[in-house]
Amino acid sequence: VVNLLGISITVLFTLLLVFIIVPAIFGVSFGIRKVYMKTLLKIFQWATLRIERGAKEKNHPLYKPYVNGIIAKEPTSLEQEIKEMRRSGSGRALDAPEFELSDIFYFCRKGIETIMDDEVTKRFSAEELESWNLLSRTNYNFQYISLRLTVLWGLGVLIRYCFLLPLRIALAFTGISLLVTGTTVVGYLPNGRCKEFLSKHVHLMCYRICVRALTAIITYHDRGNRPRNGGICVANHTSPIDVIILASDGYYAMVGQIHGGLMGVIQRAMVKACPHVWFERSEVKDRHLVAKRLTEHVQDKSKLPILIFPEGTCINNTSVMMFKKGSFEIGATVYPVAIKYDPQFGDAFWNSSKYGMVTYLLRMMTSWAIVCSVWYLPPMTRQPEEDAVQFANRVKSAIARQGGLVDLLWDGGLKREKVKDTFKEEQQKLYSKMIVGN
Amino acid sequence: MGSAHSVPAEMRELADRTGFTSEQIEHLHRRFKQLSRDQLTIRKENFDSIPDLEFNPIRGKIVHAFFDRRNLRPQADGLADEINFEDFLTIMSYFRPIEMDMDEEQLDRFRKDKLRFLFHMYDSDHDGKITLQEYRNVVEELLSGNPHLEKDSARSIADGAMMEAASICVGQMMWQGIDIETKMHVRFLNMETIAHCY
């Protein structure tokens, strides 16, 4: 009996694999994932209602994550506030260029406000949800769960870890090995249309399998604006999965540093079939070399569009941070792409200071699904009166607007470094202008 | 696993002492954990992770105020190396808005507490008096970013203001007529009116 059980499970498993891989090869979809998504949503809503009911019964306040911040910040300027303070205080003339003891109140209050709640620090930790998605990692009100809910959660754990996880790992394994072998084989063919055709399809097929390995449910908008040869595709960056999501719908040339290990093997195999732009570790520091190679690639119209993530680091998908200007100096047409994840089903943000790559991938594969929307925006070129930084900011605003993300001036590098002193000097200049006059 | 409820029983006591509601305390607790990177105490370096604070010219003095023991407990003195959540809340409570149901005595105490907080910010050597030099330090911090302002001008501005105030009362400083209750507080948003849509 045990033998029979083992055999039937293996057969079932293999059938499932085939059922998933075959459509991936041809790029068709049965819509099963969408049905799965709808069912899950209904279950989550039910779960959240139960928690709220449970909390009400016990008469406890529920923790509600409030995304717009917790304090009311006055939108008045430095000048207005100080004038007001002086008016209500000593009643002195407002244009008298003097320092008042009370002027310090304004700066003090502003400082405490930012300590309580600031725009940037919260971008580097995962977004908080308003309804519970049956993952204990996102639940902050854990003690209000009834028996029924616990059973449901337990069932969820069983499904995710014992059924979905092995299935996904098998798919990922298949996808990656097919990619490596496929591109190596194609690499032996002589250059020509046949090679290109095969290379494109091998890449697309393997990325599609990987998409299914994560149960990623992606909605593409405006596919007519997809990047063309000789262009650069820029997108906001939330996780390494972004690459898989974009590359499963288009044929791109990747840019990046050569790694060791498994990544390195994949990279070396890929470049045999089609010209990706890989840099050695030493070359990455040399900005001119990087710019030169990218320019050469872009000018060759037969080469594929380059895929770049100008933020330079992973942001938690509620905002877009400063774009590094390097890719905008090259002078090619830029095709912006906005990627917005729906955190309900699984948070795709990679907090690299908290989780390593392997832990991150495991978390991804034990989530329910990765749901996201991809918008292809119309191409942009640099105008004659703009410099690279202004162009980068223009592209950034377009992406932020489309994705419904907050457009921030700050640099993603703030995840790890301090702010420069120049910002403090700005406020000092403003205040001193007020006191002393120009 | 969510750990927002690690301050349950002490919450009551904290709420009474600092005057925040339990919801506000919860939010501030999450903020504290974010700043402390999940440790139990905060040090000065943890405030470096707030970029918007860098805009503030008196940033140094504000951060210093958190570790100034005179602000944490009555009759205490000196500097602490690190503060826990209770201390954090105590400092934040200096910025609470006034409530409608406060009587004269409470209002008076409230006002004095806020004034004392600001006094400590000026009085950097902890001797209970603000000297001309300490006064100048604050003015310089606020003004120094302007490249057109010479050091002497900043000095004379500080001296002028100090003389004026000193002429009102000799010796220690007093603030007069400033509506400190409304100018020195931070308003929390009203949580209940936020609609949640599913």
XYZ file of C-alpha atoms in Angstrom:
636
model
C 0.000 0.000 0.000
C 2.835 2.350 0.826
C 4.400 1.638 -2.546
C 1.141 2.414 -4.295
C 0.794 5.653 -2.360
C 4.347 6.652 -3.211
C 3.889 5.893 -6.890
C 0.584 7.703 -7.164
C 1.992 10.795 -5.471
C 4.962 10.814 -7.852
C 2.701 10.427 -10.858
C 0.433 13.203 -9.631
C 3.427 15.422 -9.057
C 4.877 14.797 -12.510
C 1.506 15.391 -14.148
C 1.223 18.690 -12.309
C 4.705 19.685 -13.433
C 3.927 18.910 -17.019
C 0.634 20.712 -16.722
C 2.462 23.811 -15.619
C 5.532 23.640 -17.807
C 3.874 22.975 -21.151
C 1.824 26.165 -21.199
C 4.939 28.019 -20.092
C 6.780 26.809 -23.152
C 4.123 28.131 -25.464
C 3.327 31.229 -23.456
C -0.304 30.346 -22.868
C -2.166 30.553 -19.619
C -5.223 28.674 -18.397
C -6.204 31.407 -15.942
C -5.957 29.071 -12.993
C -3.782 31.486 -11.086
C -6.391 34.218 -11.374
C -9.063 31.961 -9.900
C -6.644 31.030 -7.124
C -6.085 34.700 -6.403
C -9.809 35.479 -6.162
C -10.430 32.584 -3.780
C -7.571 33.652 -1.560
C -8.879 37.215 -1.377
C -12.232 36.023 -0.129
C -10.569 33.923 2.549
C -8.386 36.840 3.688
C -11.386 39.105 4.056
C -13.105 36.539 6.177
C -9.990 36.117 8.336
C -9.691 39.852 8.948
C -13.329 40.165 9.914
C -12.888 37.371 12.434
C -9.925 39.091 14.021
C -11.824 42.342 14.306
C -14.759 40.579 15.852
C -12.459 38.806 18.277
C -10.818 42.047 19.299
C -14.169 43.783 19.799
C -15.372 40.977 22.038
C -12.365 41.364 24.271
C -12.712 45.140 24.150
C -9.153 45.781 23.079
C -8.070 48.376 20.567
C -6.776 46.751 17.408
C -3.454 47.860 16.009
C -4.226 49.594 12.741
C -1.256 50.392 10.537
C -1.634 53.941 9.370
C 0.309 54.537 6.207
C 0.124 58.312 6.029
C 2.028 58.853 9.227
C 0.803 59.333 12.752
C 1.126 63.051 13.311
C -0.328 66.128 11.684
C 2.482 68.081 10.120
C 1.845 71.759 9.500
C 2.466 72.675 5.882
C 3.587 76.200 6.778
C 7.018 77.514 5.935
C 9.790 78.683 8.215
C 9.016 82.335 7.543
C 5.340 82.097 8.267
C 5.823 80.290 11.547
C 8.459 82.630 12.892
C 6.393 85.679 11.948
C 3.438 84.214 13.763
C 5.456 83.514 16.870
C 6.820 87.029 16.964
C 3.405 88.520 16.435
C 1.900 86.662 19.352
C 4.954 87.255 21.505
C 6.665 90.518 22.039
C 4.486 92.351 19.564
C 7.578 93.804 17.973
C 7.877 94.902 14.388
C 8.062 91.929 12.128
C 10.791 93.230 9.863
C 13.190 93.934 12.661
C 16.138 91.724 11.742
C 16.793 90.293 15.143
C 17.000 87.007 16.843
C 14.332 86.050 19.315
C 14.634 83.471 22.034
C 11.407 81.906 20.896
C 12.639 81.243 17.359
C 14.093 78.032 18.601
C 10.599 76.627 19.233
C 9.999 76.134 15.553
C 13.154 74.094 14.956
C 12.620 72.119 18.109
C 9.113 71.142 17.152
C 10.096 70.265 13.606
C 12.882 68.080 14.922
C 10.584 66.170 17.262
C 8.057 65.712 14.472
C 10.623 64.054 12.250
C 11.799 61.861 15.087
C 8.237 60.695 15.572
C 7.598 60.017 11.941
C 9.686 60.665 8.848
C 9.210 59.958 5.164
C 12.344 57.985 4.460
C 13.049 55.507 7.260
C 9.703 53.850 6.808
C 10.500 53.062 3.163
C 13.152 50.611 4.196
C 10.938 48.276 6.147
C 8.162 46.203 4.703
C 4.817 47.796 4.008
C 2.134 47.145 6.612
C -1.134 45.572 5.573
C -4.648 46.426 6.559
C -6.102 42.976 6.299
C -4.494 39.755 7.378
C -3.308 37.348 4.735
C -2.913 34.250 6.911
C 0.855 34.585 7.088
C 2.040 34.875 10.654
C 4.833 37.143 9.487
C 2.359 39.907 8.734
C 0.097 39.604 11.732
C 0.367 42.150 14.503
C -2.785 41.236 16.375
C -1.936 37.626 16.908
C -3.810 37.032 20.144
C -7.267 37.700 18.772
C -7.471 34.569 16.732
C -10.294 32.124 17.321
C -10.057 28.370 16.984
C -11.574 28.372 13.515
C -9.049 30.883 12.336
C -6.164 28.941 13.828
C -7.309 25.832 12.003
C -7.475 27.766 8.783
C -4.037 29.187 9.379
C -2.683 25.712 10.132
C -4.205 24.435 6.927
C -2.578 27.313 5.119
C 0.815 26.428 6.560
C 0.388 22.809 5.504
C -0.566 23.742 1.967
C 2.185 26.281 1.597
C 5.054 24.289 3.028
C 4.161 20.724 2.062
C 2.488 21.165 -1.276
C 3.374 24.501 -2.822
C 6.970 24.702 -1.682
C 8.200 21.391 -3.153
C 6.260 22.065 -6.325
C 7.818 25.474 -6.665
C 11.310 24.258 -5.931
C 10.927 21.577 -8.591
C 9.745 24.175 -11.078
C 12.546 26.558 -10.246
C 15.082 23.783 -10.636
C 13.632 22.831 -14.016
C 13.547 26.420 -15.152
C 17.136 27.181 -14.223
C 18.610 23.980 -15.616
C 16.707 24.430 -18.870
C 18.030 27.969 -19.084
C 21.615 26.926 -18.572
C 21.521 23.934 -20.925
C 19.335 25.662 -23.489
C 21.514 28.734 -23.807
C 24.712 26.693 -23.891
C 23.330 24.548 -26.717
C 22.112 27.557 -28.659
C 25.514 29.118 -28.161
C 27.073 26.483 -30.404
C 24.973 27.502 -33.376
C 26.418 29.885 -35.975
C 25.259 33.494 -35.675
C 22.169 34.218 -37.652
C 18.417 34.478 -37.562
C 17.974 30.903 -36.415
C 20.192 31.416 -33.408
C 18.387 34.596 -32.459
C 14.996 33.015 -32.754
C 15.959 30.015 -30.629
C 17.770 32.145 -28.064
C 14.766 34.390 -27.615
C 12.450 31.510 -27.088
C 14.737 29.630 -24.731
C 15.077 32.753 -22.570
C 11.357 33.473 -22.585
C 10.401 29.895 -21.851
C 12.703 29.575 -18.867
C 11.640 32.890 -17.391
C 8.027 31.856 -17.740
C 8.721 28.665 -15.854
C 10.380 30.687 -13.111
C 7.341 32.956 -12.991
C 5.202 29.930 -12.356
C 7.705 28.724 -9.791
C 6.860 31.781 -7.721
C 3.175 31.687 -8.591
C 3.524 35.200 -9.861
C 0.298 36.640 -11.196
C 1.298 39.536 -13.382
C -0.919 41.991 -15.217
C 0.810 43.812 -18.045
C -0.574 47.174 -19.171
C 0.125 49.053 -22.380
C 2.194 46.346 -23.979
C 2.403 48.456 -27.095
C 5.024 50.588 -25.360
C 7.395 47.695 -24.827
C 11.098 48.528 -25.221
C 12.690 48.195 -28.656
C 16.209 47.531 -29.816
C 18.675 50.276 -29.068
C 16.753 51.521 -26.071
C 17.153 51.346 -22.326
C 14.429 49.989 -20.113
C 14.344 51.482 -16.598
C 12.125 50.307 -13.767
C 11.732 50.769 -10.025
C 13.389 48.113 -7.932
C 11.776 46.133 -5.149
C 13.390 42.727 -5.331
C 15.529 40.473 -7.548
C 12.253 39.018 -8.830
C 11.721 42.197 -10.858
C 14.135 40.813 -13.423
C 12.151 37.615 -13.849
C 8.903 39.529 -14.127
C 10.105 41.832 -16.867
C 12.176 39.286 -18.743
C 9.302 36.844 -19.038
C 7.443 39.315 -21.211
C 10.244 40.698 -23.318
C 13.687 39.827 -24.570
C 16.264 42.042 -22.852
C 19.990 42.328 -22.513
C 20.870 42.249 -18.848
C 23.458 44.442 -17.234
C 25.289 43.514 -14.103
C 28.303 42.311 -12.260
C 29.537 38.753 -12.722
C 28.992 36.778 -9.543
C 30.480 33.530 -8.397
C 28.549 30.365 -7.700
C 25.232 29.456 -9.261
C 24.511 32.999 -10.446
C 27.846 33.055 -12.236
C 27.120 29.780 -14.010
C 23.770 31.112 -15.205
C 25.307 34.387 -16.326
C 28.104 32.724 -18.297
C 25.662 30.380 -19.998
C 23.268 33.190 -20.918
C 25.919 35.303 -22.553
C 26.785 32.471 -24.976
C 23.393 32.686 -26.591
C 22.954 36.440 -26.727
C 25.095 39.477 -25.886
C 24.322 40.452 -22.289
C 26.554 43.069 -20.693
C 28.404 41.560 -17.771
C 31.140 43.400 -15.910
C 33.983 42.050 -13.877
C 34.112 43.267 -10.304
C 37.043 45.550 -11.030
C 35.348 47.126 -14.049
C 32.250 48.131 -12.104
C 34.067 50.938 -10.270
C 35.221 52.524 -13.519
C 32.270 54.691 -14.536
C 33.711 55.648 -17.910
C 34.234 52.033 -18.907
C 30.703 51.155 -17.905
C 29.282 54.111 -19.807
C 31.398 53.266 -22.878
C 30.272 49.662 -23.056
C 26.641 50.595 -22.551
C 26.843 53.265 -25.250
C 28.392 50.789 -27.695
C 25.676 48.297 -26.980
C 22.923 50.823 -27.405
C 24.250 52.206 -30.680
C 24.215 48.780 -32.312
C 20.598 48.589 -33.444
C 20.687 44.863 -33.784
C 21.302 44.458 -30.085
C 18.561 44.064 -27.516
C 17.212 46.758 -25.180
C 19.129 47.013 -21.918
C 17.368 46.443 -18.602
C 18.524 48.704 -15.762
C 17.292 49.513 -12.250
C 18.572 53.038 -11.558
C 17.670 53.192 -7.869
C 20.607 50.951 -7.160
C 18.967 49.174 -4.239
C 15.700 47.535 -3.234
C 12.979 49.871 -1.949
C 9.837 48.648 -0.256
C 7.532 49.504 -3.158
C 5.688 52.405 -1.547
C 7.924 55.029 -3.103
C 10.504 55.662 -5.781
C 13.871 57.022 -4.700
C 16.567 58.943 -6.499
C 17.660 57.519 -9.842
C 21.400 57.340 -10.441
C 22.153 59.453 -13.453
C 24.573 57.080 -15.234
C 22.054 55.395 -17.489
C 20.488 58.709 -18.430
C 23.718 60.179 -19.740
C 24.097 57.663 -22.556
C 21.668 59.391 -24.863
C 19.457 56.492 -25.839
C 15.675 56.361 -25.762
C 14.454 55.465 -22.306
C 11.479 53.172 -21.872
C 10.180 53.582 -18.300
C 8.398 50.701 -16.633
C 6.478 50.896 -13.344
C 6.168 47.765 -11.223
C 3.722 47.722 -8.323
C 3.353 44.668 -6.120
C 0.201 43.856 -4.239
C 1.441 43.005 -0.742
C -1.745 41.128 0.133
C -0.474 37.830 -1.151
C 3.157 37.977 -0.239
C 5.526 40.845 0.331
C 8.120 40.855 -2.408
C 10.372 43.484 -0.835
C 13.896 42.222 -0.161
C 15.189 43.760 3.035
C 18.820 42.828 2.435
C 19.896 43.915 5.895
C 17.396 41.554 7.468
C 17.374 38.518 5.169
C 19.972 36.887 2.974
C 19.198 35.805 -0.566
C 18.354 32.205 0.269
C 16.069 33.107 3.189
C 14.417 35.641 0.943
C 13.757 33.129 -1.815
C 12.354 30.671 0.682
C 10.009 33.344 2.025
C 8.900 34.072 -1.515
C 8.256 30.455 -2.256
C 6.232 29.940 0.912
C 3.985 32.938 0.333
C 0.644 32.465 -1.324
C 1.541 34.222 -4.537
C 3.294 37.262 -5.899
C 0.779 39.576 -7.477
C 1.924 42.611 -9.372
C 1.066 45.049 -12.109
C 3.488 46.184 -14.754
C 2.903 49.358 -16.747
C 4.913 50.059 -19.874
C 5.128 53.839 -20.170
C 5.643 55.697 -23.461
C 9.318 56.204 -24.389
C 11.147 59.352 -23.280
C 14.216 61.080 -24.635
C 16.418 63.707 -23.101
C 15.423 67.213 -24.135
C 18.196 69.628 -25.204
C 17.723 71.953 -22.233
C 17.747 69.177 -19.620
C 20.790 67.652 -18.009
C 21.028 64.008 -17.026
C 19.799 64.597 -13.471
C 16.694 66.493 -14.577
C 15.953 63.837 -17.164
C 16.330 61.125 -14.524
C 13.926 62.975 -12.232
C 11.410 63.391 -15.018
C 11.443 59.656 -15.721
C 11.230 58.938 -12.006
C 8.127 61.116 -11.597
C 6.435 59.412 -14.507
C 7.084 55.994 -12.986
C 5.965 57.083 -9.518
C 2.770 58.620 -10.865
C 1.814 55.561 -12.863
C 2.536 53.085 -10.105
C 0.830 55.148 -7.417
C 4.119 55.447 -5.503
C 5.441 58.430 -3.592
C 8.130 60.332 -5.502
C 11.019 61.017 -3.132
C 14.132 63.091 -3.678
C 16.184 60.989 -1.332
C 18.864 58.551 -2.364
C 18.291 54.851 -1.834
C 21.830 54.721 -0.509
C 20.437 56.179 2.725
C 19.551 52.622 3.620
C 23.147 52.236 4.628
C 24.708 55.700 4.852
C 24.139 59.068 6.503
C 22.746 62.206 4.937
C 25.207 64.818 3.694
C 25.683 68.065 5.597
C 24.539 70.190 2.646
C 20.905 69.689 3.632
C 21.388 71.178 7.080
C 23.134 74.157 5.546
C 20.089 74.896 3.424
C 17.884 75.483 6.441
C 20.566 77.506 8.152
C 20.852 79.757 5.117
C 17.102 80.246 4.988
C 16.854 81.211 8.634
C 19.808 83.549 8.544
C 18.394 85.309 5.504
C 15.309 86.037 7.561
C 17.202 87.454 10.495
C 19.821 89.448 8.697
C 18.329 90.139 5.329
C 20.068 89.330 2.076
C 5.420 37.128 14.589
C 3.880 40.418 15.520
C 5.256 41.835 18.704
C 3.317 45.037 19.048
C 1.854 43.947 22.348
C 4.960 43.766 24.473
C 3.849 46.707 26.664
C 0.442 45.650 28.007
C 0.278 46.144 31.783
C 2.823 48.935 31.992
C 0.805 50.681 29.314
C -1.782 51.865 31.815
C 0.893 53.351 34.027
C 2.723 54.954 31.109
C -0.491 56.421 29.756
C -1.306 58.005 33.092
C 2.128 59.427 33.601
C 2.782 60.813 30.142
C -0.765 61.610 29.072
C -0.676 59.763 25.746
C -3.500 57.406 24.784
C -2.689 53.713 24.520
C -3.018 53.899 20.754
C -0.505 56.721 20.539
C 1.826 54.804 22.833
C 1.564 51.815 20.556
C 2.471 53.869 17.512
C 5.379 55.458 19.318
C 6.515 52.038 20.456
C 6.671 50.833 16.880
C 8.606 53.949 15.996
C 10.979 53.331 18.888
C 11.615 49.784 17.685
C 12.274 51.031 14.198
C 14.813 53.564 15.459
C 16.456 51.180 17.905
C 16.545 48.360 15.339
C 14.647 46.074 17.693
C 16.930 46.702 20.667
C 15.599 47.754 24.058
C 17.498 51.044 24.184
C 18.409 53.861 21.851
C 21.778 55.557 21.586
C 22.712 58.831 19.936
C 23.817 57.037 16.762
C 20.314 55.671 16.207
C 19.071 59.175 15.436
C 21.448 59.298 12.489
C 19.078 57.092 10.569
C 16.463 59.847 10.210
C 17.399 61.784 7.048
C 14.779 64.536 7.481
C 16.325 65.428 10.824
C 19.481 66.455 8.995
C 17.596 69.484 7.690
C 17.392 70.861 11.200
C 20.149 73.282 12.228
C 19.798 72.507 15.928
C 19.708 68.789 15.349
C 22.564 68.251 17.766
C 20.760 70.010 20.601
C 17.512 68.145 19.962
C 19.173 64.731 20.060
C 21.155 65.801 23.118
C 17.895 66.700 24.840
C 16.809 63.073 24.701
C 19.809 61.988 26.734
C 19.800 64.897 29.155
C 18.876 63.425 32.509
C 17.361 66.726 33.658
C 14.572 66.122 31.155
C 14.009 62.539 32.175
C 13.554 62.784 35.918
C 13.052 65.696 38.308
C 16.194 66.678 40.274
C 18.397 64.431 38.136
C 21.453 65.601 36.264
C 24.124 64.496 33.836
C 23.976 62.663 30.544
C 22.703 59.182 29.841
C 24.406 56.943 27.254
C 21.243 55.232 26.199
C 17.536 55.570 26.886
C 14.722 53.043 26.960
C 11.178 53.373 25.681
C 9.901 54.937 28.893
C 12.466 57.734 28.671
C 11.660 58.183 24.995
C 7.992 58.662 25.856
C 8.857 61.076 28.661
C 10.689 63.368 26.252
C 7.879 63.096 23.710
C 5.368 64.060 26.380
C 6.880 67.542 26.538
C 5.288 68.059 23.132
C 1.784 67.033 23.987
C -1.005 69.459 23.134
C -3.087 70.894 25.965
C -6.382 69.251 26.740
C -9.650 71.006 27.250
C -10.199 69.558 30.679
C -7.032 70.895 32.275
C -7.394 73.188 35.243
C -5.287 76.257 36.046
C -2.773 74.382 38.129
C -2.245 71.692 35.505
C -1.882 74.268 32.763
C 0.670 76.144 34.765
C 2.695 73.004 35.446
C 2.424 72.045 31.788
C 3.751 75.414 30.688
C 6.611 75.316 33.165
C 7.618 71.818 32.021
C 7.838 72.923 28.405
C 9.784 76.033 29.338
C 12.159 74.007 31.439
C 12.790 71.681 28.507
C 13.760 74.627 26.324
C 15.839 76.161 29.078
C 17.840 72.958 29.345
C 18.413 73.101 25.610
C 20.129 76.459 25.938
C 21.899 75.676 29.192
C 24.517 73.277 27.844
C 26.820 73.200 30.897
C 24.018 72.271 33.291
C 24.651 75.086 35.750
C 21.091 76.367 35.804
C 21.949 79.637 34.071
C 22.156 80.660 30.438
C 25.326 82.630 29.900
C 26.067 84.864 26.969
C 28.374 82.233 25.499
C 25.714 79.531 25.576
C 23.287 81.942 23.986
C 25.767 82.741 21.258
C 26.258 79.024 20.597
C 22.615 78.540 19.801
C 22.447 81.566 17.522
C 25.555 80.452 15.670
C 24.123 76.995 15.124
C 21.007 78.475 13.646
C 22.776 80.965 11.420
C 26.104 79.459 10.452
C 25.058 78.039 7.087
C 24.880 81.449 5.474
C 28.177 82.098 3.666
C 27.562 85.845 3.516
C 27.204 86.199 7.249
C 30.472 86.823 9.007
C 31.209 85.375 12.389
C 31.096 88.855 13.946
C 27.618 89.583 12.660
C 26.263 86.395 14.205
C 27.918 87.368 17.483
C 26.480 90.859 17.520
C 22.993 89.580 16.792
C 23.232 87.231 19.748
C 24.658 89.916 21.998
C 21.947 92.387 21.017
C 19.154 89.966 21.793
C 20.764 88.946 25.057
C 21.164 92.529 26.247
C 17.555 93.217 25.490
C 16.360 90.227 27.447
C 18.801 90.926 30.275
C 17.451 94.431 30.594
C 14.064 93.008 31.410
C 15.389 90.932 34.250
C 18.912 90.693 35.528
C 20.534 87.292 36.015
C 18.410 84.432 34.743
C 16.337 84.355 31.569
C 12.594 84.599 31.364
C 10.276 84.167 28.456
C 7.420 86.607 28.299
C 4.118 86.588 26.604
C 4.814 83.727 24.275
C 1.980 81.351 23.713
C 4.128 78.384 24.471
C 1.339 75.867 24.852
C 0.209 76.111 21.287
C 3.596 76.690 19.684
C 5.370 73.834 21.285
C 3.306 70.768 20.675
C 2.832 68.023 18.120
C -0.710 67.041 17.164
C -1.588 63.409 16.703
C -3.986 62.608 13.895
C -7.404 61.385 14.906
C -7.224 57.653 14.256
C -10.903 56.786 14.403
C -11.937 58.818 11.433
C -9.743 56.904 9.043
C -11.921 54.743 6.789
C -10.757 51.267 5.908
C -11.943 49.761 2.639
C -11.546 46.140 1.762
